[in-house]
Coordinates of C-alpha atoms and ligand atoms in Angstrom, one line a residue:
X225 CA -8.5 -30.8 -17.9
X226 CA -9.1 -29.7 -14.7
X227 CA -8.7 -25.6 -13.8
X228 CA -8.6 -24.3 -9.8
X229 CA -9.1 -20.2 -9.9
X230 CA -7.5 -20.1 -6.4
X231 CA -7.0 -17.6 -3.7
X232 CA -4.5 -19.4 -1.3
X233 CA -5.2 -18.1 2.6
X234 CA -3.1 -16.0 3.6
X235 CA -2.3 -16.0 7.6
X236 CA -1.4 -12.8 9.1
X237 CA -1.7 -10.9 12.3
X238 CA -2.3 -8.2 10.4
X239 CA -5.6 -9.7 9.2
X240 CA -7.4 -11.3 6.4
X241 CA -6.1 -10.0 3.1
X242 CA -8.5 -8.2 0.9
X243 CA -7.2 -8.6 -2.7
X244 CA -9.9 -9.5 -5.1
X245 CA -11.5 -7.2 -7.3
X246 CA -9.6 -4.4 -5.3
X247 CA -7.4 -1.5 -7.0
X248 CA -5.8 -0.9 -3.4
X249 CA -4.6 -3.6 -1.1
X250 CA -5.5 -4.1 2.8
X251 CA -5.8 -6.2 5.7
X252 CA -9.0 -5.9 7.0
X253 CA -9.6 -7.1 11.0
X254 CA -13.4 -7.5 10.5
X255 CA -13.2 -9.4 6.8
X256 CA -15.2 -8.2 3.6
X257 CA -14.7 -10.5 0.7
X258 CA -15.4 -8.6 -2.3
X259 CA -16.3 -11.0 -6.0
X260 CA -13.9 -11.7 -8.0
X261 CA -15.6 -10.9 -11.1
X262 CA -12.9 -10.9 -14.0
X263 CA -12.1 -14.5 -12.2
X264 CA -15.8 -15.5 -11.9
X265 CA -15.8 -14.9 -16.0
X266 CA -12.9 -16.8 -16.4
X267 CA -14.3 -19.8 -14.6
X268 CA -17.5 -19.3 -16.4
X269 CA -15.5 -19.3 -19.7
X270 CA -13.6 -22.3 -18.6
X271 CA -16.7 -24.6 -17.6
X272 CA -18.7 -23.2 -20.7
X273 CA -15.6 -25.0 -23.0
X274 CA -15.7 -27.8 -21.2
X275 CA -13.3 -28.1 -18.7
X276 CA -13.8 -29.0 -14.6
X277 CA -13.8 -25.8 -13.5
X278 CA -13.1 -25.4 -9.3
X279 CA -13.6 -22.3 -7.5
X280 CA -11.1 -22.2 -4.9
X281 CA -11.3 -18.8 -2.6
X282 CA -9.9 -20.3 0.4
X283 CA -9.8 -16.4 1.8
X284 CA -13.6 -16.2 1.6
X285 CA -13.9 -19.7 2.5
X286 CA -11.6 -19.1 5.9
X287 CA -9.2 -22.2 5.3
X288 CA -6.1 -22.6 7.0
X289 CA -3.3 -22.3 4.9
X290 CA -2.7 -26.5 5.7
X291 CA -6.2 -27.5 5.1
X292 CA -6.4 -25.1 1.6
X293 CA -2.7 -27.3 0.5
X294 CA -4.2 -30.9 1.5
X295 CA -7.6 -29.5 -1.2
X296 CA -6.0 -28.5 -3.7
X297 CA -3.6 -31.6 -3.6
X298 CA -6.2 -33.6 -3.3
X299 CA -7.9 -32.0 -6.1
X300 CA -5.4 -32.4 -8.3
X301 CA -5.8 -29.1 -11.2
X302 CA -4.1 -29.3 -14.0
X303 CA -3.6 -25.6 -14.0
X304 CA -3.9 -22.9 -11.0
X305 CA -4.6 -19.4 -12.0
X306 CA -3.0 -17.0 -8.9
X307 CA -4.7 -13.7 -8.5
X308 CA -1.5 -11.4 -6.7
X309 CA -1.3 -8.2 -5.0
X310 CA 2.3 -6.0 -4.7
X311 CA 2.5 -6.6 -0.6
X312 CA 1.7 -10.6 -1.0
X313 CA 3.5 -11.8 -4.2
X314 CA 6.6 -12.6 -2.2
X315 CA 4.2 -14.8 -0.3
X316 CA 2.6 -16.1 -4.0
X317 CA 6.2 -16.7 -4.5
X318 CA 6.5 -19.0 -1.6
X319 CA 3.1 -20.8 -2.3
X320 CA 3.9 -21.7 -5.7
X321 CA 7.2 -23.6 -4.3
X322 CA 4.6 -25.5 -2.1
X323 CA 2.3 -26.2 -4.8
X324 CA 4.8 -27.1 -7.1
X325 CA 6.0 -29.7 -3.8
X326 CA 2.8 -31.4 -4.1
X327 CA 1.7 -30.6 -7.5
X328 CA 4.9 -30.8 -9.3
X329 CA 3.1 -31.7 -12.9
X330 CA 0.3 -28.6 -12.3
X331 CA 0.9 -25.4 -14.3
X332 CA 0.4 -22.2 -12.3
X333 CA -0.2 -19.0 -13.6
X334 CA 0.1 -15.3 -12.3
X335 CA -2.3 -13.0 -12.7
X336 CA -2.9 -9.3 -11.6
X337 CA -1.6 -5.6 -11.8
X338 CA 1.5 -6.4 -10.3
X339 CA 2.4 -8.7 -12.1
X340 CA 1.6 -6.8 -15.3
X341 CA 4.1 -4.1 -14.0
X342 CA 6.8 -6.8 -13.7
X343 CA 6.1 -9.9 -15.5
X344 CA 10.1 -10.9 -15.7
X345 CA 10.4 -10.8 -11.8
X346 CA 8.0 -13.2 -11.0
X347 CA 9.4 -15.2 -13.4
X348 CA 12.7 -14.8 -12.6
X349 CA 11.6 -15.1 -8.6
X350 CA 9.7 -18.0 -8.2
X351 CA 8.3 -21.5 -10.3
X352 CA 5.7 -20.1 -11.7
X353 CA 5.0 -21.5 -15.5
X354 CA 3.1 -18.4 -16.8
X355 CA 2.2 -15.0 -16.3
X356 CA -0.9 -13.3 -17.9
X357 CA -0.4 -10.1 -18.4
X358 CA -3.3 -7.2 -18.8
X359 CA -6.7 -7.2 -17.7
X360 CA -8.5 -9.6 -20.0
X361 CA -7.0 -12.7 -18.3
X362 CA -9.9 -14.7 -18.0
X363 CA -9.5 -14.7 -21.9
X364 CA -6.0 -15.4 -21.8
X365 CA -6.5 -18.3 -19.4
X366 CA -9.2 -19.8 -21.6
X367 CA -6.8 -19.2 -24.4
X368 CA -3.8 -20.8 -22.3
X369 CA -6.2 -24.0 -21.3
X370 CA -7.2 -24.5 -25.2
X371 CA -3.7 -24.1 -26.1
X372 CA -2.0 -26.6 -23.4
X373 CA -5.2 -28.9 -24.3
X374 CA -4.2 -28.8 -28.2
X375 CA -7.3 -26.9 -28.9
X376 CA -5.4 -23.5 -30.0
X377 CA -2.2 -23.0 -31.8
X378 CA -0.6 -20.0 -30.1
X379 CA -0.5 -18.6 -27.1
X380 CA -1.8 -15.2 -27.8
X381 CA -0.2 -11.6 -26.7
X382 CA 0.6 -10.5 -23.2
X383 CA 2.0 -14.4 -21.9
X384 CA 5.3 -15.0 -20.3
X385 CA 6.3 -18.7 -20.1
X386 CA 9.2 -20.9 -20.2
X387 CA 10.6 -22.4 -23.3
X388 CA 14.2 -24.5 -22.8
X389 CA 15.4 -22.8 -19.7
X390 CA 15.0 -19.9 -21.4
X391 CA 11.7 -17.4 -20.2
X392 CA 10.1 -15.8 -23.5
X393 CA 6.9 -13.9 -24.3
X394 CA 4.5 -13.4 -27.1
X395 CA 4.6 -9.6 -26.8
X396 CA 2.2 -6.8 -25.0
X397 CA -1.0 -7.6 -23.7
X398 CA -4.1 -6.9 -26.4
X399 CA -7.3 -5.5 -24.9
X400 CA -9.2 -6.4 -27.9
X401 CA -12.0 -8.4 -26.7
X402 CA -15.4 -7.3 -26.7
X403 CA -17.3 -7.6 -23.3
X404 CA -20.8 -8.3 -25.5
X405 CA -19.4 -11.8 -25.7
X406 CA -18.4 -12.4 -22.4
X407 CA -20.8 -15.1 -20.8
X408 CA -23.4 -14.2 -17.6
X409 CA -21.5 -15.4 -14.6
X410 CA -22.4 -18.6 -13.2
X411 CA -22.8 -17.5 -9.3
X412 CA -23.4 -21.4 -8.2
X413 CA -19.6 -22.3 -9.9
X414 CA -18.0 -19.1 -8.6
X415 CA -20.1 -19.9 -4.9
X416 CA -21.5 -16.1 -5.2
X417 CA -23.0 -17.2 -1.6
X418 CA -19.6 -16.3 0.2
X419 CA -19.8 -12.8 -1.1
X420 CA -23.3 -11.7 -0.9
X421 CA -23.6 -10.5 2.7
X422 CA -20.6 -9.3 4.4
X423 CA -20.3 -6.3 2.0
X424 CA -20.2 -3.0 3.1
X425 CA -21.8 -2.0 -0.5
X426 CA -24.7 -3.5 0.2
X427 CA -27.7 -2.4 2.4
X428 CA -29.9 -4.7 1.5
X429 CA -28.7 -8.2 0.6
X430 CA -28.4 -10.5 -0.8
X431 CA -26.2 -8.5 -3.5
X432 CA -24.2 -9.4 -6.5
X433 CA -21.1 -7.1 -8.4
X434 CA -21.6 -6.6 -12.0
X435 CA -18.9 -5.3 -14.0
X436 CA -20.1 -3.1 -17.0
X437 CA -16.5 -2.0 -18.1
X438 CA -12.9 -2.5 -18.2
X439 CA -12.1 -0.1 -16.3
X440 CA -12.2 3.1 -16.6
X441 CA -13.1 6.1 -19.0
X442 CA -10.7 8.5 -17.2
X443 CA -8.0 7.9 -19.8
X444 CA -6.5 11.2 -20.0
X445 CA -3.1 11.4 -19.9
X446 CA -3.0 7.7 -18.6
X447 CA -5.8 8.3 -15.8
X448 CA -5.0 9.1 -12.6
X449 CA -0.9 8.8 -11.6
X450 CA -1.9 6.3 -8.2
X451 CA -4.2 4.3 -9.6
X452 CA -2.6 0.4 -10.0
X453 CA -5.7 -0.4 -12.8
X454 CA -4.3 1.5 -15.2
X455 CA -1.7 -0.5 -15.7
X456 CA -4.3 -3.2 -16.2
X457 CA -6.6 -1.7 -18.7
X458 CA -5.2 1.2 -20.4
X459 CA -7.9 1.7 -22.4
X460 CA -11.6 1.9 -21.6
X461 CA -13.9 -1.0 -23.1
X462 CA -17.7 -1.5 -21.9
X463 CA -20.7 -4.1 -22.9
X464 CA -23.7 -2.6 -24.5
X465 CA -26.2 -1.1 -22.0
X466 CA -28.9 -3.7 -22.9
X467 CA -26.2 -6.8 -21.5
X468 CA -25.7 -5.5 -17.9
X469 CA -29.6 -4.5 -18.2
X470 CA -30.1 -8.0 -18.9
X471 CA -27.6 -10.2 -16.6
X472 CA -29.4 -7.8 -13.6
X473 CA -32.9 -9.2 -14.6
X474 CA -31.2 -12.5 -14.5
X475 CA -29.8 -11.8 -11.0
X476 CA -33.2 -10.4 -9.8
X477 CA -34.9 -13.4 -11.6
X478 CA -32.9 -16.3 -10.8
X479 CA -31.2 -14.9 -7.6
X480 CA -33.6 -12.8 -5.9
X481 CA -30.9 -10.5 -5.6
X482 CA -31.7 -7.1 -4.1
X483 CA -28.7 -4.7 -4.6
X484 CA -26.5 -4.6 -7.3
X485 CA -22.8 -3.1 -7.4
X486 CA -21.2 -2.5 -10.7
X487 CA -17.2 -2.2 -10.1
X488 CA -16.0 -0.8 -13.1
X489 CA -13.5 1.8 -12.2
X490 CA -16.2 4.9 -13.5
X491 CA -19.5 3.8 -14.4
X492 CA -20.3 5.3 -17.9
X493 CA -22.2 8.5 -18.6
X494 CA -23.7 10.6 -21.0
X495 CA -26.0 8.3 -23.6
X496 CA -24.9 5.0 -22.3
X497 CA -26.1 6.1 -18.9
X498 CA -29.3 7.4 -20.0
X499 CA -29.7 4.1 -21.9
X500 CA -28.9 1.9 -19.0
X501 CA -31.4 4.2 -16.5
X502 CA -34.4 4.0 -19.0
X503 CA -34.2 0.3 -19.2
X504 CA -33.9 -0.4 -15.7
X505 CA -36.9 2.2 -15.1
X506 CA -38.8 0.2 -18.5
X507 CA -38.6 -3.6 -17.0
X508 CA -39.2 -2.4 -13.6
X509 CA -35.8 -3.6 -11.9
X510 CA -36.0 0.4 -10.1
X511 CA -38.7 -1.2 -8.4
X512 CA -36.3 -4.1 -7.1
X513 CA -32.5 -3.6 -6.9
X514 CA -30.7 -1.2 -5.6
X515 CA -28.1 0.1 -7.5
X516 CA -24.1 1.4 -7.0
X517 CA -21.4 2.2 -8.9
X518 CA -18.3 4.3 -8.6
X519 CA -18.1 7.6 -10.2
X520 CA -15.9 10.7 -11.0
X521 CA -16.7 14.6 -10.0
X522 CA -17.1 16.5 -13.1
X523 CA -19.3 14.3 -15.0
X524 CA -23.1 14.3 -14.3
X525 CA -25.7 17.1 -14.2
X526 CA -28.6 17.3 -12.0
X527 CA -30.8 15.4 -15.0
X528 CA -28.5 12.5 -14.9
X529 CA -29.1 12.6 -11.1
X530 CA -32.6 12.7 -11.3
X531 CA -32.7 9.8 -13.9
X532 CA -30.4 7.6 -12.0
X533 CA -32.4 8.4 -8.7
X534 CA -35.9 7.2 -10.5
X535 CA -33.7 4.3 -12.2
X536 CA -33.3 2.5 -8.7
X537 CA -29.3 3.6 -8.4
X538 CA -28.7 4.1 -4.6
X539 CA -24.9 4.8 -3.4
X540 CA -22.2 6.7 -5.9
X541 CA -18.4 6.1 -4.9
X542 CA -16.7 9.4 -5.4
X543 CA -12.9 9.6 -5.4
X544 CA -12.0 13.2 -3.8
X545 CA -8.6 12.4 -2.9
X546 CA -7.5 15.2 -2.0
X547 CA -8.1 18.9 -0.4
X548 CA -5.6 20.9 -2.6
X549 CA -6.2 21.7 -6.1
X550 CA -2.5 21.5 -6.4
X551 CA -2.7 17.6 -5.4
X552 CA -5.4 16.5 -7.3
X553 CA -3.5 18.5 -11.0
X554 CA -0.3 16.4 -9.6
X555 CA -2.7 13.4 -9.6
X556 CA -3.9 14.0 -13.0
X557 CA -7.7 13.9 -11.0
X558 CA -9.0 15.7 -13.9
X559 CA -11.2 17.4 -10.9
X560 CA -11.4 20.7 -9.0
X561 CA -12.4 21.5 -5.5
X562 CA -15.1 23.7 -6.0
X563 CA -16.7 21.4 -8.3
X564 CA -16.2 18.3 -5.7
X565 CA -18.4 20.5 -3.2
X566 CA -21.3 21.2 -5.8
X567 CA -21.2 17.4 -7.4
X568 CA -21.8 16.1 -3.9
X569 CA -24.7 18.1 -3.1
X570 CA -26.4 17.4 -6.0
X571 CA -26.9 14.3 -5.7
X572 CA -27.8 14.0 -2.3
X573 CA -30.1 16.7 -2.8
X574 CA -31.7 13.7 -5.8
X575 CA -31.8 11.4 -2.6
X576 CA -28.6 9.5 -4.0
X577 CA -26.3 8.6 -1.2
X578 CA -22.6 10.1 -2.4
X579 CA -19.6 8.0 -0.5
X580 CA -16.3 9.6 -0.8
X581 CA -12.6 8.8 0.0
X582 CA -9.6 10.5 0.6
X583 CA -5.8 10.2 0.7
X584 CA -3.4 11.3 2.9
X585 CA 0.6 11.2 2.9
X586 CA 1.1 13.0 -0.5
X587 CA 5.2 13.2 -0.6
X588 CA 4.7 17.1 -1.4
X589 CA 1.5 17.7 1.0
X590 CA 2.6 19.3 4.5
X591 CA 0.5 18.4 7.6
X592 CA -1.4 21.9 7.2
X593 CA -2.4 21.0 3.2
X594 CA -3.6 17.2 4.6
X595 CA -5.7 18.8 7.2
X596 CA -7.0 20.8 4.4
X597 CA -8.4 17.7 3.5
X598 CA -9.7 16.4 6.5
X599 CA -11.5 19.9 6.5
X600 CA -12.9 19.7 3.0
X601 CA -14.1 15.9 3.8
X602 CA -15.7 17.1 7.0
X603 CA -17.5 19.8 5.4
X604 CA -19.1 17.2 3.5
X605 CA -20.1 15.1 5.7
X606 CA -21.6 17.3 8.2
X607 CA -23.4 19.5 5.5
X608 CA -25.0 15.7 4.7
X609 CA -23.8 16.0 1.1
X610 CA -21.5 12.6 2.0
X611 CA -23.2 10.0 3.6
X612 CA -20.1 7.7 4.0
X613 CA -16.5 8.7 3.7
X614 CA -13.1 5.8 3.7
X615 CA -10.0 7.7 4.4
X616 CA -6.8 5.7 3.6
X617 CA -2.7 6.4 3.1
X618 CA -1.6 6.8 -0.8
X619 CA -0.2 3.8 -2.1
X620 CA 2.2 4.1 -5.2
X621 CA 2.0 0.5 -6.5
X622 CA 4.5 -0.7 -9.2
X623 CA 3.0 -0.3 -12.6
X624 CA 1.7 3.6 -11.6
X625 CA 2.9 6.8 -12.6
X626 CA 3.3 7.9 -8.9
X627 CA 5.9 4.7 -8.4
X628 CA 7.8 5.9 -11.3
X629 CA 8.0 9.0 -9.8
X630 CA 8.5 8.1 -6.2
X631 CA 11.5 6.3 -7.3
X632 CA 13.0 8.9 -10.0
X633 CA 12.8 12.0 -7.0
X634 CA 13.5 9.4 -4.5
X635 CA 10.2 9.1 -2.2
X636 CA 10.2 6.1 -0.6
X637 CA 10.6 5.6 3.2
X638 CA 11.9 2.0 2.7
X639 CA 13.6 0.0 -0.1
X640 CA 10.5 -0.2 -2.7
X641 CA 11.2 -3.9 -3.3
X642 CA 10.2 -4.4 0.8
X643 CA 6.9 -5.1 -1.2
X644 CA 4.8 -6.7 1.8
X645 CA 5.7 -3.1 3.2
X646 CA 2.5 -2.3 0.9
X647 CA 0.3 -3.3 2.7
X648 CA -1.3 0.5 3.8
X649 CA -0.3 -0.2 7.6
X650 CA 2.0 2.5 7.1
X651 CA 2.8 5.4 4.6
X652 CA 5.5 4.1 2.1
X653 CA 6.5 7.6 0.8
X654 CA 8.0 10.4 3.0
X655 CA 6.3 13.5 3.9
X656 CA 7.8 17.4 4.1
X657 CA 6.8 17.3 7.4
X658 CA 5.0 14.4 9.2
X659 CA 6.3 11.6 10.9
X660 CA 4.7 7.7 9.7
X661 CA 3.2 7.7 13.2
X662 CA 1.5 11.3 12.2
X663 CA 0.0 10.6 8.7
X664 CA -1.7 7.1 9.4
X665 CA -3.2 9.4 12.9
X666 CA -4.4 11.8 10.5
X667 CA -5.7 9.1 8.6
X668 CA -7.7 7.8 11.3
X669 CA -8.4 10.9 12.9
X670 CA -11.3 11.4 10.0
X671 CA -13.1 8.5 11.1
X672 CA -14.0 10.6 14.6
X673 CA -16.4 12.6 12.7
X674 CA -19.1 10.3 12.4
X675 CA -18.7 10.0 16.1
X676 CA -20.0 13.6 16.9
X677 CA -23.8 14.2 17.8
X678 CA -24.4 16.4 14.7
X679 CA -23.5 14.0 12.5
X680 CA -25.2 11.1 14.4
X681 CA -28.3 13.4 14.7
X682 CA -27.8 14.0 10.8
X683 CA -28.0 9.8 10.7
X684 CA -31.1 9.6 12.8
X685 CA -32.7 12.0 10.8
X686 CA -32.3 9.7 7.8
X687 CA -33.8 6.7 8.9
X688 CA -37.3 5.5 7.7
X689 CA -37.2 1.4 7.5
X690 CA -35.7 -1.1 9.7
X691 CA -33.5 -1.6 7.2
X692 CA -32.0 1.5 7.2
X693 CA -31.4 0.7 11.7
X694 CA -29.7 -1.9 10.7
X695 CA -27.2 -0.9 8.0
X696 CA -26.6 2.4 10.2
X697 CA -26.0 0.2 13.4
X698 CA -23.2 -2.0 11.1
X699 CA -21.8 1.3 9.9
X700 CA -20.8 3.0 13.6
X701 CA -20.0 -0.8 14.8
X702 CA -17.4 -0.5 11.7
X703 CA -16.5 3.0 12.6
X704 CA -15.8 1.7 16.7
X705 CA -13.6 -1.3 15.3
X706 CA -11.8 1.0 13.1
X707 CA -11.0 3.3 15.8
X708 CA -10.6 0.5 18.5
X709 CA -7.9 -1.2 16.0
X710 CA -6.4 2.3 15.5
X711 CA -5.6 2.6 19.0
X712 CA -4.2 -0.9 19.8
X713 CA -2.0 -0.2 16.6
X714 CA -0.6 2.6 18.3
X715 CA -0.5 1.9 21.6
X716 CA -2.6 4.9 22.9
Ligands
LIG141 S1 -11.0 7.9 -11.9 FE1 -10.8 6.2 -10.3 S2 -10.6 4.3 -11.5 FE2 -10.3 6.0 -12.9 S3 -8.1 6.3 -13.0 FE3 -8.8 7.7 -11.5 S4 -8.7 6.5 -9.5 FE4 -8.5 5.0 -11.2

C-alpha cells in the first residue's frame, strides 16, 4: 500500500498558510515552514511496516494547487492523511471532493485539533473516509493502514468512518502510547531539507525540531482556556530523557545539525530537566547544538538556568500573554505578573535568550488594560530581559475553553462557523471598547519597539560573531516586513 502524508497548497492573497506543527494558525507574507513532526513519525512508522511511504508538503514545497493535483494523481496513494486547521477546513473540504474526482478509490483521512473538536462535521461536510481523532495520529494512521491492509482486526479508539451510509466511531481517542517506542525520524523520507533554514528558531542552521512530549505538563484545570492542543493531548506524556539525548546525537552525527528546537508545548523540568542537561553536557552535544524549547513562567530557578545555559540550551519561548493579572487567572495561565518580570531576567542574566508573546483583543480587556500589556512587554524588552517578543490577536479555536465560552456569553464578532474568518487577520471576538481596526493596530503597534535606538543600541551591544550580524540583520528585515505589511493592510 501506498500512503501520501500530504499538505495540499493552499493559494491565497493572504499568503502562504502556516499550519504544521502550529497550535495558532497564520498566513505568513514572508513563508516559514515549520516540521511536521507528529506526521514525520507517522511516515516513519509507515515506511518502517513496510508500506511506500510519500511525503507530500506541497506548502513547503511551493506547488501550485494544479501541479500538487496532477502528483498526487499521478502518484496514485492508497490513503491521504490531511493535516487541517479551523480557518482552512472548509477549503480541506473542497480538496477532498477534488481528490476524490481523481482519486475516487483513495481513502482520505482527517487529522488535527479541529477536527478532534468536531469529528461529525467533517464527516457530515465533505467525502472524507476517516477522521483520526487525538494527538497520537501517526499511531492511529499506522493502525488504520494495518487494518485496511488486513494486518489488524479493529480500528482502535478515537476513528470516525463510514459503515453502510451510516457514519460510526470506535469511541474517544486513547493517549496510551508510550513515546519510548516511537521510531527516530527519518529526515531524508520526511525531506527535513525544506525545513532547516527558513526558521526563525534557528540562528544557526541547519536545524532540526525534536519533540520530547505530547504536549504539555500545564494540565491544571485543562491548561490554558485558548490553547487549541489541549483538545489534542489532554494529558501530558514524554520519552525518557536518554531518547531525545540520543535522536540529537544522531542529528548532530548523521546530520551535522547545529540547532535543535524541541516543540513540545512546555519542555519538562525539575529531574527530567536535570537529566536531559547533564547528558547533553556528558557526550558533549553543549559543545555543538544549540538548544530551544518553549517554557512556562513559574517553573525554573536560577540553578536550572545555570544548568540549561552550560547544557548548550540557547532561546526559551515564554507565553506572557497578557499584562493583567486578571487576564492571565481568566486564562487559567497558572502565572502572575510579578513573577513574569523576575523569570525573564533570570535567565537572561544566565545568558539564555527569553522570547516572549503576547495577546491582545481579550473580550473583557479595555484598550487601557491591553496597553497595559504593551507596557509590561516593553519593559522587557528594553530592560534586555526579552530578546524577541511576537505579539498576536487571541484566537478561540473550536475545541478550547475560550470558544465554549465565547459562544455561551456570546463573544464573537461574526458567525463562529465563518471558520476561514480564523485566520488572525482580524480579532474574532468583540472588545468593551476597541474597534477590529484598533486591536490588530495595537497589535502591531508592539513591533515599533525594536525600531527605537535603545533597543537597537541594546542589539548592537549583543553581537560578538558574524553569526550573530546575520541573524540580527534577518530579525529587523522581519520586523520592516511586518510593519510594511501592516500598513498596506490598513491603508495608512
Ligand atoms: S502553557 Fe502553553 S502549551 Fe501549555 S496549555 Fe498553556 S498555552 Fe498551551
Amino acid at each position: 500500500m501506498k500512503i501520501a502524508i500530504s499538505y495540499p497548497p493552499i493559494q491565497s492573497e493572504k499568503g502562504v498558510p502556516l499550519l504544521s506543527q502550529n497550535r495558532q494558525f497564520q498566513y505568513f507574507q514572508s513563508p516559514t515552514y515549520i516540521y511536521p513532526v507528529v506526521p514525520a513519525y507517522a511516515a516513519t512508522m509507515l515506511k518502517n511496516a513496510g508500506y511506500e511511504v510519500v511525503w507530500d508538503d506541497g506548502i513547503a514545497e511551493e506547488k501550485t494547487f494544479d501541479q500538487w493535483l496532477k502528483d498526487i494523481e499521478q502518484r496514485k496513494p492508497d490513503v491521504l492523511m490531511i493535516e487541517s486547521k479551523t480557518p482552512v477546513i472548509k477549503k480541506h473540504w473542497k480538496i477532498i471532493s477534488d481528490i476524490k474526482k481523481v482519486l475516487p478509490s483513495s481513502k482520505v483521512a482527517l487529522v488535527g485539533d479541529h477536527v478532534t473538536a468536531l469529528p461529525l462535521e467533517s464527516m457530515q461536510k465533505s467525502e472524507v473516509d476517516f477522521v483520526l481523532t487525538g494527538g497520537d495520529y501517526d499511531f492511529l494512521l499506522l493502525n488504520l493502514v494495518n487494518f485496511l491492509n488486513g494486518k489488524e482486526k479493529q480500528l482502535e479508539p478515537g476513528f470516525w468512518y463510514r459503515e453502510n451510509n451510516a457514519i460510526k466511531n470506535t469511541g474517544q481517542f486513547k493517549l496510551n502510547h508510550s513515546l519510548d517506542d516511537l521510531p527516530y525520524i527519518d529526515r531524508e523520507l520526511t525531506k527535513w531539507q525544506l525545513y532547516n533554514e527558513s526558521n526563525g528558531n534557528f540562528k544557526v542552521t541547519p536545524g532540526a525540531y525534536t519533540m520530547a512530549g505530547r504536549d504539555c505538563w500545564w494540565r491544571k484545570d485543562g491548561g490554558c482556556t485558548f490553547c487549541s492542543w489541549p483538545t489534542l493531548y489532554p494529558t501530558f506524556r514524554v520519552m525518557k530523557p536518554e531518547r531525545l539525548a540520543d535522536e540529537i546525537g544522531l542529528l548532530i552525527e548523521h546530520y551535522r545539525v547545529k540547532s535543535v528546537f524541541d516543540d513540545t508545548g512546555c519542555f519538562p523540568a525539575g529531574e527530567w530537566l536535570r537529566g536531559f542537561a547533564n547528558l547533553m553536557i556528558e557526550r558533549g552535544y553543549n559543545k555543538k547544538v544549540q538548544f530551544s524549547c518553549n517554557m512556562r513562567f513559574g517553573t525554573l530557578k536560577r540553578e536550572d538556568y545555570q544548568l540549561m545555559k552550560k547544557a548548550g540550551f540557547r532561546m526559551l519561548l515564554f507565553g506572557i500573554e497578557s499584562g493583567n493579572q486578571a487576564t492571565l487567572d481568566k486564562l487559567n495561565k497558572g502565572t502572575t505578573i510579578t513573577g513574569i518580570m523576575e523569570e525573564c531576567r533570570l535567565p537572561r542574566e544566565e545568558g539564555l535568550e527569553p522570547h516572549i508573546t503576547i495577546m491582545v483583543g481579550y473580550p473583557w480587556e479595555t484598550r487601557q488594560e491591553a496597553l497595559k500589556t504593551l507596557a509590561v512587554a516593553k519593559t522587557l524588552m528594553q530592560k534586555g530581559w526579552a530578546i524577541t517578543l511576537q505579539s498576536t490577536v487571541v484566537i478561540p479555536y473550536p475545541g478550547s475553553k475560550l470558544y465554549a465560552e465565547a459562544l455561551k456569553n456570546n463573544w464573537f464578532r461574526f458567525d463562529p462557523k465563518d471558520y476561514e474568518r480564523f485566520d488572525m487577520k482580524e480579532p474574532v471576538l468583540n472588545t468593551p471598547d476597541m474597534t477590529p481596526e484598533e486591536v490588530m493596530k495595537l497589535c502591531d503597534e508592539i513591533y515599533k519597539v525594536f525600531l527605537t535606538p535603545k533597543y537597537m543600541l541594546r542589539q548592537l551591544t549583543r553581537i560578538r560573531t558574524l553569526r550573530d550580524v546575520k541573524y540580527s540583520v534577518k530579525g529587523v528585515a522581519k520586523v520592516l516586513a511586518h510593519v510594511k505589511d501592516f500598513g498596506r493592510e490598513n491603508g495608512s
